[in-house]
Amino acid sequence: MSDRSLRGMRLGSQSMESEAGVEPAPRQRVEYRTEDGEQVFVTFATEAEIPSVWVSKSGKEAVIVNGEKPENPNEKHQRTHWDMLMERRTTEELEEILEQRLQFYREQHAI
């Protein structure tokens, strides 16, 4: 056998590759702040899309510094009865229905 055998080396658990000559991707450090003033720093690659909201380790929502808190896209707008009605009917249709109902009630009270 050779004098340079790999005795004691655990196969697959350690890499023989070195990090010499490897350059990491360019990075940027982004600052976020919670409502109570807690600062959160997150490092992103320069080409990464930066989120405007980040959840800190304490579980609080932090907003990017010099940015606005966006509306939550996952949060649905609370539809009112009027909103749902306007999805089904036009204003002209509603005026016509109102006039019919008023006429009906006028006839009922005239008796």
Tab-separated table of C-alpha atoms in Angstrom:
chain	number	residue	atom	x	y	z
A	1	MET	CA	0.000	0.000	0.000
A	2	SER	CA	0.972	3.584	-0.475
A	3	ASP	CA	2.433	5.721	2.284
A	4	ARG	CA	-0.188	8.368	1.524
A	5	SER	CA	-3.273	6.328	2.314
A	6	LEU	CA	-6.295	8.119	3.680
A	7	ARG	CA	-6.300	6.336	7.004
A	8	GLY	CA	-8.675	7.824	9.542
A	9	MET	CA	-10.586	9.843	6.959
A	10	ARG	CA	-14.350	9.497	7.199
A	11	LEU	CA	-15.666	9.079	3.712
A	12	GLY	CA	-18.329	11.585	2.728
A	13	SER	CA	-18.275	13.580	5.934
A	14	GLN	CA	-15.415	15.955	5.135
A	15	SER	CA	-14.621	17.753	1.933
A	16	MET	CA	-11.130	17.722	0.468
A	17	GLU	CA	-11.933	20.919	-1.405
A	18	SER	CA	-10.470	24.150	-0.053
A	19	GLU	CA	-11.977	27.625	-0.227
A	20	ALA	CA	-8.830	29.134	-1.692
A	21	GLY	CA	-9.596	31.385	-4.669
A	22	VAL	CA	-13.354	31.370	-4.070
A	23	GLU	CA	-15.030	34.785	-3.980
A	24	PRO	CA	-18.414	35.112	-2.272
A	25	ALA	CA	-21.240	36.867	-4.094
A	26	PRO	CA	-21.463	40.632	-3.539
A	27	ARG	CA	-23.686	41.418	-0.583
A	28	GLN	CA	-25.592	44.274	0.955
A	29	ARG	CA	-26.672	44.855	4.538
A	30	VAL	CA	-30.265	46.034	4.976
A	31	GLU	CA	-31.634	47.612	8.146
A	32	TYR	CA	-35.163	47.015	9.432
A	33	ARG	CA	-36.891	48.508	12.501
A	34	THR	CA	-39.851	47.369	14.536
A	35	GLU	CA	-42.474	49.773	15.889
A	36	ASP	CA	-40.784	49.805	19.298
A	37	GLY	CA	-37.400	50.730	17.751
A	38	GLU	CA	-35.675	47.343	17.687
A	39	GLN	CA	-33.085	47.266	14.895
A	40	VAL	CA	-32.748	44.203	12.668
A	41	PHE	CA	-29.894	43.831	10.178
A	42	VAL	CA	-30.182	41.277	7.377
A	43	THR	CA	-27.565	40.512	4.717
A	44	PHE	CA	-28.778	39.881	1.159
A	45	ALA	CA	-27.022	39.283	-2.144
A	46	THR	CA	-26.931	42.465	-4.226
A	47	GLU	CA	-29.102	40.975	-6.951
A	48	ALA	CA	-31.689	39.655	-4.455
A	49	GLU	CA	-35.152	41.188	-4.232
A	50	ILE	CA	-35.327	42.996	-0.884
A	51	PRO	CA	-38.577	42.476	1.065
A	52	SER	CA	-40.020	45.600	2.663
A	53	VAL	CA	-41.089	43.721	5.821
A	54	TRP	CA	-39.026	41.266	7.885
A	55	VAL	CA	-39.964	39.315	11.004
A	56	SER	CA	-37.380	39.769	13.759
A	57	LYS	CA	-36.139	37.057	16.118
A	58	SER	CA	-38.532	38.360	18.746
A	59	GLY	CA	-41.444	37.709	16.357
A	60	LYS	CA	-42.205	41.384	15.756
A	61	GLU	CA	-42.748	42.767	12.276
A	62	ALA	CA	-39.935	45.082	11.174
A	63	VAL	CA	-40.167	47.580	8.302
A	64	ILE	CA	-37.239	48.477	6.066
A	65	VAL	CA	-35.593	51.753	7.092
A	66	ASN	CA	-36.478	54.642	4.743
A	67	GLY	CA	-39.399	52.680	3.379
A	68	GLU	CA	-43.139	52.493	3.866
A	69	LYS	CA	-44.988	49.568	5.329
A	70	PRO	CA	-46.847	47.999	2.404
A	71	GLU	CA	-50.395	46.770	2.561
A	72	ASN	CA	-50.485	43.084	3.270
A	73	PRO	CA	-51.175	41.342	-0.042
A	74	ASN	CA	-52.355	38.209	1.761
A	75	GLU	CA	-54.884	40.162	3.760
A	76	LYS	CA	-58.218	40.360	1.964
A	77	HIS	CA	-60.225	43.550	1.889
A	78	GLN	CA	-63.314	43.211	4.065
A	79	ARG	CA	-66.239	43.395	1.658
A	80	THR	CA	-69.344	45.128	2.913
A	81	HIS	CA	-72.924	44.311	1.956
A	82	TRP	CA	-72.872	47.348	-0.317
A	83	ASP	CA	-69.725	46.092	-2.111
A	84	MET	CA	-71.316	42.708	-2.749
A	85	LEU	CA	-74.542	44.332	-3.931
A	86	MET	CA	-72.667	46.581	-6.361
A	87	GLU	CA	-70.943	43.490	-7.792
A	88	ARG	CA	-74.352	42.074	-8.740
A	89	ARG	CA	-76.356	45.185	-9.694
A	90	THR	CA	-75.822	48.517	-11.417
A	91	THR	CA	-77.004	51.785	-9.916
A	92	GLU	CA	-79.757	52.032	-12.540
A	93	GLU	CA	-81.059	48.548	-11.638
A	94	LEU	CA	-81.090	49.455	-7.958
A	95	GLU	CA	-83.008	52.671	-8.626
A	96	GLU	CA	-85.580	50.721	-10.639
A	97	ILE	CA	-85.999	48.113	-7.874
A	98	LEU	CA	-86.320	50.875	-5.285
A	99	GLU	CA	-89.037	52.587	-7.321
A	100	GLN	CA	-90.939	49.287	-7.666
A	101	ARG	CA	-90.779	48.638	-3.901
A	102	LEU	CA	-91.862	52.200	-3.086
A	103	GLN	CA	-94.797	51.850	-5.462
A	104	PHE	CA	-95.736	48.524	-3.818
A	105	TYR	CA	-95.690	50.093	-0.310
A	106	ARG	CA	-97.670	53.132	-1.459
A	107	GLU	CA	-100.362	50.810	-2.859
A	108	GLN	CA	-100.433	48.812	0.388
A	109	HIS	CA	-100.955	51.934	2.525
A	110	ALA	CA	-103.557	53.391	0.169
A	111	ILE	CA	-105.979	50.535	0.946
